[in-house]
Short mmCIF file of C-alpha atoms in Angstrom, two decimals:
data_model
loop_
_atom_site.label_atom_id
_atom_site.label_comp_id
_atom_site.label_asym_id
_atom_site.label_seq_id
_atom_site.Cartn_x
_atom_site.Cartn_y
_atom_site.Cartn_z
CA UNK A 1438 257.91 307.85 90.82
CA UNK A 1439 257.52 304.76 88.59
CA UNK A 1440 258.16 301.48 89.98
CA UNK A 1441 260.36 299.23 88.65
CA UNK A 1442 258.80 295.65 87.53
CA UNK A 1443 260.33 292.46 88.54
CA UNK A 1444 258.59 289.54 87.10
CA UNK A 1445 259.20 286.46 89.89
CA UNK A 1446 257.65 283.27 89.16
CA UNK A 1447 256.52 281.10 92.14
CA UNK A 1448 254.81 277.44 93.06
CA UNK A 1449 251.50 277.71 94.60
CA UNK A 1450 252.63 277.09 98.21
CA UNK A 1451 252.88 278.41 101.44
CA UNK A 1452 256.55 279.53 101.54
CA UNK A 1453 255.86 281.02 98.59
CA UNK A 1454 254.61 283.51 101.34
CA UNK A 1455 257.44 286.34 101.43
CA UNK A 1456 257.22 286.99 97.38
CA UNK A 1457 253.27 287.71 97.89
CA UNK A 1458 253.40 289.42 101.04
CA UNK A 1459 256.23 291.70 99.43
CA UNK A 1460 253.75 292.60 96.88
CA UNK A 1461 250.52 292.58 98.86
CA UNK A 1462 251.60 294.44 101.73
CA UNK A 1463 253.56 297.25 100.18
CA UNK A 1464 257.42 295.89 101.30
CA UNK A 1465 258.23 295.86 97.59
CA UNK A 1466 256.25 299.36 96.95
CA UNK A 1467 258.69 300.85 99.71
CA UNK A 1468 261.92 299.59 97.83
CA UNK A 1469 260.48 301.16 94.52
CA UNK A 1470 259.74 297.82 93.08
CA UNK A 1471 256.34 296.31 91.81
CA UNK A 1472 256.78 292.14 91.68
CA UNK A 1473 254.94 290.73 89.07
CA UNK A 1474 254.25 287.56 90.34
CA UNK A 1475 253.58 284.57 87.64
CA UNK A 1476 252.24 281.31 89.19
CA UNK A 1477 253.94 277.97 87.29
CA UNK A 1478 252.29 274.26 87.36
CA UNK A 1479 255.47 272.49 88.30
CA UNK A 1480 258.74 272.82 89.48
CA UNK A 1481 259.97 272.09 85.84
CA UNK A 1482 258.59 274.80 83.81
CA UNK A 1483 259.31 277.29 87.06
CA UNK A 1484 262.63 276.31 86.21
CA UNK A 1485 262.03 276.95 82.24
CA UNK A 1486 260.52 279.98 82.96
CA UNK A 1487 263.74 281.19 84.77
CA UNK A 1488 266.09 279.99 82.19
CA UNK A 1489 264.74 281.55 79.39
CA UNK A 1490 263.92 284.90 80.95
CA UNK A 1491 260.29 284.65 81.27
CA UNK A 1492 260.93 285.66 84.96
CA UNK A 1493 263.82 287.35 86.32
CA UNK A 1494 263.45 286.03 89.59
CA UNK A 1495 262.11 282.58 91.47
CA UNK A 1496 260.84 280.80 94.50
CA UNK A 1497 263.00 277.99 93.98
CA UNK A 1498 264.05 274.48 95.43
CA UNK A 1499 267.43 275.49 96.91
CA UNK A 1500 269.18 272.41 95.94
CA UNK A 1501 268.59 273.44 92.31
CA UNK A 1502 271.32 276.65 92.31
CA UNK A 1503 273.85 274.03 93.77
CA UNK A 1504 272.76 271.14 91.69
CA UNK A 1505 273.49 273.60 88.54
CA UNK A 1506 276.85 274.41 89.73
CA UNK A 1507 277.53 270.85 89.99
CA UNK A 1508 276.62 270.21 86.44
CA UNK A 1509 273.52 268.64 87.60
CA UNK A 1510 270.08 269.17 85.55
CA UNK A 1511 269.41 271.90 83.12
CA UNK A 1512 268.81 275.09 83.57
CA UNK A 1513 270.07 276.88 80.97
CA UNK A 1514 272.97 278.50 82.73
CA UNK A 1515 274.44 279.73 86.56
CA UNK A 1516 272.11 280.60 89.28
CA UNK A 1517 272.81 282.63 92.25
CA UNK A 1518 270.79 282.97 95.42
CA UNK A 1519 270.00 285.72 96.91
CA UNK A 1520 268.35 284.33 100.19
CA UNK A 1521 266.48 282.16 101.55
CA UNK A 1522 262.73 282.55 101.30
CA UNK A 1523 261.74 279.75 103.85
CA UNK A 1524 263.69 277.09 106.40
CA UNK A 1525 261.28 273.59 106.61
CA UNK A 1526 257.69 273.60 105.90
CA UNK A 1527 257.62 270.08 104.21
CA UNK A 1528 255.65 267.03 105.70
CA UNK A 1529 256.35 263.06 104.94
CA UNK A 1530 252.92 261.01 104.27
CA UNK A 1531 251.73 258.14 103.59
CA UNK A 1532 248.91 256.50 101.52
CA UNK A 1533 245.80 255.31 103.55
CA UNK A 1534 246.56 252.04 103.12
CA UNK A 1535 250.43 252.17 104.28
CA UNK A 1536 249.36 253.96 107.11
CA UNK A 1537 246.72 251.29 108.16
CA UNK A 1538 249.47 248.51 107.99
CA UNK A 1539 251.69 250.74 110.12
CA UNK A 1540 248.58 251.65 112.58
CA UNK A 1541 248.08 247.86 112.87
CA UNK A 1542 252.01 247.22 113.59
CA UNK A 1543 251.67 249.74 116.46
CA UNK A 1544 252.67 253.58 115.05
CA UNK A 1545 251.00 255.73 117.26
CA UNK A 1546 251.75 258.75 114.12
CA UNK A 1547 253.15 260.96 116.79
CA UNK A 1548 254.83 263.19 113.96
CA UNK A 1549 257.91 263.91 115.65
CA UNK A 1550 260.09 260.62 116.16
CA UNK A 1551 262.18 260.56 113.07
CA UNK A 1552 263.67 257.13 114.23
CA UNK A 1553 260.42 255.97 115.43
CA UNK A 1554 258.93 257.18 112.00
CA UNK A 1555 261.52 255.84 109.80
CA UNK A 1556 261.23 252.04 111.61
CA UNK A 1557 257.45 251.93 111.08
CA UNK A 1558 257.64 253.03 107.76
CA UNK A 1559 260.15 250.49 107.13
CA UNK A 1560 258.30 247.58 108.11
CA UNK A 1561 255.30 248.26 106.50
CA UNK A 1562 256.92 248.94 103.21
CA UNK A 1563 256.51 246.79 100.22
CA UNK A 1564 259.76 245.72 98.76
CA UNK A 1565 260.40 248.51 96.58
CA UNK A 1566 259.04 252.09 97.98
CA UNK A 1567 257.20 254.22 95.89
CA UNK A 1568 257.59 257.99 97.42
CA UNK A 1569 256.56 261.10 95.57
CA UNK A 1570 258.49 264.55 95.72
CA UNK A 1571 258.05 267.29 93.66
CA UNK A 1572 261.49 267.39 91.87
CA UNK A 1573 264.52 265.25 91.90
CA UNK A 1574 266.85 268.01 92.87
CA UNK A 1575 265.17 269.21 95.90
CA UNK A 1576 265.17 268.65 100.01
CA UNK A 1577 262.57 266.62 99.71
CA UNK A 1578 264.70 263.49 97.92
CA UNK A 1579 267.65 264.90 99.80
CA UNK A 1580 266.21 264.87 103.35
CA UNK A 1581 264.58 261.22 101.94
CA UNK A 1582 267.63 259.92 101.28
CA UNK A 1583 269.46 261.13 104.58
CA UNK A 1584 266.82 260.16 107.00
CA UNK A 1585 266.32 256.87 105.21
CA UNK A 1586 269.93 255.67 104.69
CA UNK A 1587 270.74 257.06 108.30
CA UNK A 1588 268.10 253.93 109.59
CA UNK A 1589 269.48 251.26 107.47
CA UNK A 1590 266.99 251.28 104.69
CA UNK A 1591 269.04 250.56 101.48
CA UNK A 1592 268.45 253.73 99.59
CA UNK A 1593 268.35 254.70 96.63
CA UNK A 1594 268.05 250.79 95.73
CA UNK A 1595 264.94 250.12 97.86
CA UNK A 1596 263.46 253.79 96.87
CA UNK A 1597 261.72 254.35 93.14
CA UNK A 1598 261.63 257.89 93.63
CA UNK A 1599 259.17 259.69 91.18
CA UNK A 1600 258.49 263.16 90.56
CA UNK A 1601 255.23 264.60 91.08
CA UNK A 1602 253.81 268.48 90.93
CA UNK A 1603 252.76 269.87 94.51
CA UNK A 1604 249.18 270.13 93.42
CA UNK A 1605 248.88 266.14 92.28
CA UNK A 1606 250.18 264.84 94.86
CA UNK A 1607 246.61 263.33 95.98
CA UNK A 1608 245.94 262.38 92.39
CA UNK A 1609 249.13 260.38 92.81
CA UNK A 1610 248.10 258.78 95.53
CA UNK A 1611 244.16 258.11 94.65
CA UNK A 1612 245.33 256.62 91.19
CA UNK A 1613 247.98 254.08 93.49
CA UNK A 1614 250.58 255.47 91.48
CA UNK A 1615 252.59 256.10 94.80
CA UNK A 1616 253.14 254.82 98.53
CA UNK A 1617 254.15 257.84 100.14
CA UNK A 1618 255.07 261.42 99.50
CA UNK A 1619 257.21 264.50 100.80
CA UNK A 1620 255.60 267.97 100.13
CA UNK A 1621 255.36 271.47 100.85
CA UNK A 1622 252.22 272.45 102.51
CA UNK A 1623 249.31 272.98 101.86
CA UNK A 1624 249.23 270.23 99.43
CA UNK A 1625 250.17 267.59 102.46
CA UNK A 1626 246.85 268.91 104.12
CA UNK A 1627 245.16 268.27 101.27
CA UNK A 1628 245.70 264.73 101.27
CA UNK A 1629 244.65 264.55 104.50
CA UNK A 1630 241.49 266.64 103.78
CA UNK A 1631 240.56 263.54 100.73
CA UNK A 1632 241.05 260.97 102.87
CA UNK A 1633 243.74 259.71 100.76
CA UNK A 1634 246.45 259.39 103.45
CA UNK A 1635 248.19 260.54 106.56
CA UNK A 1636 250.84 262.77 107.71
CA UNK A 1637 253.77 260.78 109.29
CA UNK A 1638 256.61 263.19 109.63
CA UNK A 1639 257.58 266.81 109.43
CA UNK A 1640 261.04 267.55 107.58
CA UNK A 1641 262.24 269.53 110.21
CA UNK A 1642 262.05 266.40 112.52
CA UNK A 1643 264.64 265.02 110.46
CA UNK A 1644 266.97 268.63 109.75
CA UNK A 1645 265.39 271.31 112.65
CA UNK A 1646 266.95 274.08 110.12
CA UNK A 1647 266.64 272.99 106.12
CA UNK A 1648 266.83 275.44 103.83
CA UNK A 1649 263.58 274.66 101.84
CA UNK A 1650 263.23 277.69 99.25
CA UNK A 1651 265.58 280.45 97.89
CA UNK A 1652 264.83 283.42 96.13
CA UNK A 1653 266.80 282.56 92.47
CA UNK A 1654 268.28 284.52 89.95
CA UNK A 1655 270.78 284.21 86.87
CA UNK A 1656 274.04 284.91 87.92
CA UNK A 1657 274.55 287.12 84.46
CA UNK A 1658 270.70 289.24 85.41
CA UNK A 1659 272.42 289.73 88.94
CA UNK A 1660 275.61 290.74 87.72
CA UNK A 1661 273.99 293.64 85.19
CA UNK A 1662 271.05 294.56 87.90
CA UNK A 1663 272.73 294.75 91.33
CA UNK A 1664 271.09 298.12 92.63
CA UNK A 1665 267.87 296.14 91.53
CA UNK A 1666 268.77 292.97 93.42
CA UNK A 1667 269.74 294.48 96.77
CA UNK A 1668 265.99 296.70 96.53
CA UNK A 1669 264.43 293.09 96.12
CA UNK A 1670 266.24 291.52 99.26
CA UNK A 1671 265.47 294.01 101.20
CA UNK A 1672 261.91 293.82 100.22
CA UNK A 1673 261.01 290.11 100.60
CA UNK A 1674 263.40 290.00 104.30
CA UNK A 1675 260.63 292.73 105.48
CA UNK A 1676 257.78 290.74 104.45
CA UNK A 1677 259.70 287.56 106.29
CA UNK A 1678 259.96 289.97 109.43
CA UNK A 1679 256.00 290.99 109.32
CA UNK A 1680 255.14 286.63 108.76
CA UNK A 1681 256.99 285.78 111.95
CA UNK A 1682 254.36 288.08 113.74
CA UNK A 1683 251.87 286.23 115.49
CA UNK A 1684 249.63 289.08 114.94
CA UNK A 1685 250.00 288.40 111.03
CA UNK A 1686 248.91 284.76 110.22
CA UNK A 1687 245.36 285.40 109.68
CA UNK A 1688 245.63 288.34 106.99
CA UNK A 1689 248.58 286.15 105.64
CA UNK A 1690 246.50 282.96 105.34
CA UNK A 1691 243.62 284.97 103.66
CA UNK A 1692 246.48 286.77 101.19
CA UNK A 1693 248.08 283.83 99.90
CA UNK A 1694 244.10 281.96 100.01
CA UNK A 1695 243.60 284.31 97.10
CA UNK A 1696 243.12 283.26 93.32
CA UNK A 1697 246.08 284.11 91.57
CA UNK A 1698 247.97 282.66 94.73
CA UNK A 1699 246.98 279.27 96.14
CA UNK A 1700 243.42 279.93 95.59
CA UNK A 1701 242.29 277.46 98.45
CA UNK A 1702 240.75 278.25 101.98
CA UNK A 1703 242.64 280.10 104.20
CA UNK A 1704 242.08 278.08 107.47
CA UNK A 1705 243.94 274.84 105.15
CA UNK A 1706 246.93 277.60 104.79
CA UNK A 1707 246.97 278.29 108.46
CA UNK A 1708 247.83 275.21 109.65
CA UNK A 1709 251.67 275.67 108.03
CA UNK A 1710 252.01 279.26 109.37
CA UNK A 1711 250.48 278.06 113.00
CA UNK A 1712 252.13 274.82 113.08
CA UNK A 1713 248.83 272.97 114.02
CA UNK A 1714 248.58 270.30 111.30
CA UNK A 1715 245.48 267.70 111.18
CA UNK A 1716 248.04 264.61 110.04
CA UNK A 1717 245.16 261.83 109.73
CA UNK A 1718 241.76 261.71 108.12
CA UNK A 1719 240.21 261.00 111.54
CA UNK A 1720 241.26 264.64 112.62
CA UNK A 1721 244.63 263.74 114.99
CA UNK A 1722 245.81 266.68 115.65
CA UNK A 1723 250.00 267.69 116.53
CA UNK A 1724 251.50 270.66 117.13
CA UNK A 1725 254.75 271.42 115.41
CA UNK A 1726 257.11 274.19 116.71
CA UNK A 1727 259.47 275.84 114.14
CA UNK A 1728 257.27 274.36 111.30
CA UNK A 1729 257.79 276.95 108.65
CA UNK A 1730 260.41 279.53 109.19
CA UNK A 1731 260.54 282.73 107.04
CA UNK A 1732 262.75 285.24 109.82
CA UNK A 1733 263.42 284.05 113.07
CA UNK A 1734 266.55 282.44 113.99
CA UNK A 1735 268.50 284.59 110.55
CA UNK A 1736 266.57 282.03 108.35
CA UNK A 1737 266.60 284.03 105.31
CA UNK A 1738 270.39 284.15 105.60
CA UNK A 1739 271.91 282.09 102.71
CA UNK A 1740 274.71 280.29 104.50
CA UNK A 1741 277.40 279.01 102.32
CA UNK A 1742 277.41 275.56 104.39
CA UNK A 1743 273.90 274.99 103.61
CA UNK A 1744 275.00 274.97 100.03
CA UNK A 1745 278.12 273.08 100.52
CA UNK A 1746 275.54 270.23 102.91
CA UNK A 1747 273.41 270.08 99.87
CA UNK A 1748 276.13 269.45 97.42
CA UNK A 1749 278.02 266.56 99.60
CA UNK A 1750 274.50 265.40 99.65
CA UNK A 1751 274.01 265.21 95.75
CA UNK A 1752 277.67 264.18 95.11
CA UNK A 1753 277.51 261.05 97.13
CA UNK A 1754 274.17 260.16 95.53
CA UNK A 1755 275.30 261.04 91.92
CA UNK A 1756 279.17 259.28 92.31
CA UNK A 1757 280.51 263.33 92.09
CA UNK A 1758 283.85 264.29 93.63
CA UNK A 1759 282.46 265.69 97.07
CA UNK A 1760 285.97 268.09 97.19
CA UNK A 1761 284.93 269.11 93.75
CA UNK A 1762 281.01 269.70 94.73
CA UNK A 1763 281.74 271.44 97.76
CA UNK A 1764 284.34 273.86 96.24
CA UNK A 1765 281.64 274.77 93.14
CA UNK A 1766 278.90 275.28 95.58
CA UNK A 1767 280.46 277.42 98.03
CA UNK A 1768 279.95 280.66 95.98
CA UNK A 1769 275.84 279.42 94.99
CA UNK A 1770 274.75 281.00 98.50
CA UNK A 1771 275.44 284.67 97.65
CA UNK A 1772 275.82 285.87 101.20
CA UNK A 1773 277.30 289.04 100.23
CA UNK A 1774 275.23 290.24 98.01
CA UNK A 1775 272.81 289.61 100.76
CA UNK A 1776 274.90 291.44 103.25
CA UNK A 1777 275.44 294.15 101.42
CA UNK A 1778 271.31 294.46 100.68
CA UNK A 1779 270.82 294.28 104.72
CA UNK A 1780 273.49 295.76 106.42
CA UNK A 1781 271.59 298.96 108.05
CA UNK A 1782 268.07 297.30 107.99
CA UNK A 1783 269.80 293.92 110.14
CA UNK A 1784 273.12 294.84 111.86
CA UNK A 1785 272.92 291.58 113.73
CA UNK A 1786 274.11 289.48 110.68
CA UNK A 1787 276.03 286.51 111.67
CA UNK A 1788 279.61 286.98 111.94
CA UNK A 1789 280.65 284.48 109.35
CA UNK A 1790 279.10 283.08 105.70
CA UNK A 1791 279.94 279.56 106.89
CA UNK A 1792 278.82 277.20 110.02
CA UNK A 1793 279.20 273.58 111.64
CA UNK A 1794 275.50 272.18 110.39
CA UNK A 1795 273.93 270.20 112.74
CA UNK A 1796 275.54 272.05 115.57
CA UNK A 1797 272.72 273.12 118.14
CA UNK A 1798 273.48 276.69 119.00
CA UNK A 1799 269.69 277.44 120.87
CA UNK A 1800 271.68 278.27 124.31
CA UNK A 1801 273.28 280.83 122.28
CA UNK A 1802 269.88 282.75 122.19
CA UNK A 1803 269.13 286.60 122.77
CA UNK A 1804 266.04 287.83 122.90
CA UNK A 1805 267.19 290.10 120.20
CA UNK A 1806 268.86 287.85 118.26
CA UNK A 1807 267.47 283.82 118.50
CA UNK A 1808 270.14 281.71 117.28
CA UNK A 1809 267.45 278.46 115.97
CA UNK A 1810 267.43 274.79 116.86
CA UNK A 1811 269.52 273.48 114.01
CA UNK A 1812 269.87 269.53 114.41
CA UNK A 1813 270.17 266.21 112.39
CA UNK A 1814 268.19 263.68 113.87
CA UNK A 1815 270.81 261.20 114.26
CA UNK A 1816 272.98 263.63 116.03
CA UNK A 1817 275.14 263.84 112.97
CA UNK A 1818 276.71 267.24 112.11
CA UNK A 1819 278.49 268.78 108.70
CA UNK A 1820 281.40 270.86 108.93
CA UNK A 1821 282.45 272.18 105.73
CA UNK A 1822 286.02 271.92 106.18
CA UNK A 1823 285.84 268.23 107.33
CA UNK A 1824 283.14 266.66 105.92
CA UNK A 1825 282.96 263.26 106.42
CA UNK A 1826 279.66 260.90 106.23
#
C-alpha cells in the first residue's frame, strides 16, 4: 500500500529526535505514513515554511502556537499542537570571559543551583546583559525572564535580548556580539567544544518539566486531515517510547549524527540523550537527570496549563490581559485530538487536560506510570484557575 507523505520541517537539534526516529526507525512506516523531513536554518523561516504550506507539519518552539493565539508574531494564521515532541533539553552559557569573572568571584559552575547560578551571573554582569536565544517567542526568553526576575535582576530593562539561530550561537559569541546564551543542545556543546564559553545552567534547573518543542500544525490542515493527524501522533509518541530506552541512545545519537539531520558527531549528540554534559572548556564534567525528556513522566502530553503558563508568561511581558491570554490559549494544547490518537496504544492518559504547574507529584509514581519531577525553582507554582504572580 502507498504511504501517505507528510512533509514536517524541523531545526537541526536534538529534540528534533522523535520526527527522525519516526522516519528512520519505521514508527511512521507502521502508521502508513512516510515523513518527509525538510531541515530549516532558523526558527524564522521554520515558521515561514509552516505558514505558507511548504510543510504541513513542525518541530516547533511551543510558545509560538500560544503566542499566535495571543495575537503575538506572525504566522500567517492559527496553530494547533498536537503534542509535545520534547520536555527541557536547553542549557544557559556564558562567554569565556563572563565565566572567568564569575570563576574569579567564586562560582564553582556546579550546573544545578538556579539561585546560586542566577547570583553569580548577576554580579559579573555588565550593566546591560547581552543573552542570545534562538527566537523571541520561545522558553528560552521565557524561562530567562522567570528565573531572572524571580532573583531580583530588573528584567527585561537590564536584558538586551537578541535573537540568534541554534547553529551561530558560537559565531555570536566569538564575534562579542553576545554575553551569554540559552540553547537547545547540541549547539550549547558546541560552544564548549570552541572554547568560546561555558555551560552554567540547565533549563530544567529552573522549570524540572518545560515544555520545550511541540509537534505544530495549522489549525485549518488539522481540521480537513484528522485521520492523517491522529496516524502522525501515534507515530512520533512510539518513536518517544523507543528514545527513553537506555538500550537506544547510541543508534539514536548516530541517526540524528547523520547529514540531512544534524550532521555532527554522534558522541557531541549523546551527551543530551545521556545527560552527561562537558559544561567548560577544561572538560568539567556534570551529570544531569531528566535532561531531555521525549516519554517518560506523559511528556509528550500537551497539557492545556502548559499553554495557559506560557501565555500568563507572555502577557505580563507584552502588557496583554492575562484573563484574556489564558482564555485564548487554553484550546492551543490540543489534548483531545491527542487523546483520541492514543487512547488504545496509552490507556494510562492523565485523568484531566489541565494541572497545578509547579506542583511536585514524583511520590505519586508507579512503576508503570512515573508521574515526573515538575518544579519551579523558587518553589512557585501556576494554577490555571488562580493565577497569580
Amino acid at each position: 500500500m502507498k504511504r501517505a507523505q507528510i512533509p514536517v520541517g524541523f531545526i537541526p537539534l536534538v529534540d528534533a529526535a522523535p520526527l527522525i526516529v519516526a522516519q528512520e526507525m519505521g514508527f511512521a512506516a507502521e502508521e502508513g505514513l512516510d515523513l518527509l523531513l525538510k531541515r530549516a536554518p532558523s526558527w524564522s523561516s521554520l515558521r515561514d515554511m509552516l505558514a505558507f504550506g511548504q510543510v504541513d507539519a513542525a518541530h516547533m518552539l511551543a510558545p509560538v502556537p500560544v503566542a499566535a493565539a495571543m495575537g503575538l508574531g506572525n504566522t500567517g494564521g492559527p496553530l494547533s499542537v498536537m503534542s509535545v515532541l520534547s520536555v527541557n533539553g536547553t542549557v544557559i552559557g556564558v562567554s569565556a570571559a563572563l565565566a572567568g569573572r564569575m570563576r574569579d568571584q567564586g562560582h564553582d559552575f556546579a550546573f544545578a543551583d538556579a539561585r546560586a547560578a542566577g547570583h553569580a551571573l548577576i554580579e559579573a554582569a555588565p550593566d546591560r546583559l547581552r543573552i542570545a536565544v534562538p527566537f523571541p517567542f520561545s522558553m528560552h526568553a521565557e524561562l530567562l525572564y522567570y528565573w531572572l526576575s524571580a532573583l531580583g535582576f530588573p528584567a527585561p530593562q537590564s536584558i538586551d535580548i537578541r535573537t540568534v539561530p541554534p547553529s551561530l550561537m558560537a559565531d555570536a559569541l566569538r564575534a562579542g556580539e553576545v554575553d551569554a546564551f540559552c540553547v537547545g543542545e547540541p549547539w550549547g556543546s558546541i560552544v564548549v567544544e570552541h572554547g568560546l564559553g561555558a555551560l552554567l545552567l540547565p533549563g530544567a534547573a529552573i522549570w524540572s518539566f518545560a515544555p520545550e518543542k511541540v509537534l505544530a500544525v495549522r489549525t485549518p490542515w488539522l481540521t480537513q486531515e484528522a485521520p492523517l493527524a491522529h496516524r502522525l501522533i501515534r507515530a512520533v509518541w512510539r518513536a518517544g517510547k523507543w528514545l527513553a530506552s537506555a538500550e537506544s541512545r547510541l543508534l539514536a545519537a548516530e541517526l540524528l549524527a547523520r547529514e540531512p539531520y544534524l550532521s555532527l558527531p554522534p558522541e557531541i549528540i549523546d551527551r543530551a540523550l545521556s545527560g552527561g554534559l562537558t559544561v567548560t572548556p577544561q572538560g568539567l564534567q556534570r551529570d544531569v537527570p531528566g535532561f531531555l525528556r521525549f516519554h517518560l513522566g506523559d511528556a509528550s502530553y500537551p497539557w492545556t496549563s502548559q499553554a495557559q503558563w506560557i501565555a500568563h508568561q507572555l502577557a505580563m511581558r507584552t502588557g496583554l490581559d492575562r484573563a484574556v491570554a489564558l482564555r485564548a490559549a487554553a484550546p492551543v494544547f490540543r489534548d483531545d485530538l491527542y487523546r483520541g490518537a492514543l487512547g488504545d496504544l496509552c490507556p494510562q492518559l492523565p485523568q484531566y487536560p489541565q494541572r497545578v504547574e509547579g506542583r511536585d507529584s514524583s511520590n505519586l509514581s508507579t512503576r508503570a506510570h512515573p508521574a515526573p519531577d515538575n518544579r519551579f525553582f523558587d518553589g512557585q507554582i501556576f494554577d490555571p484557575q488562580r493565577p497569580q504572580r
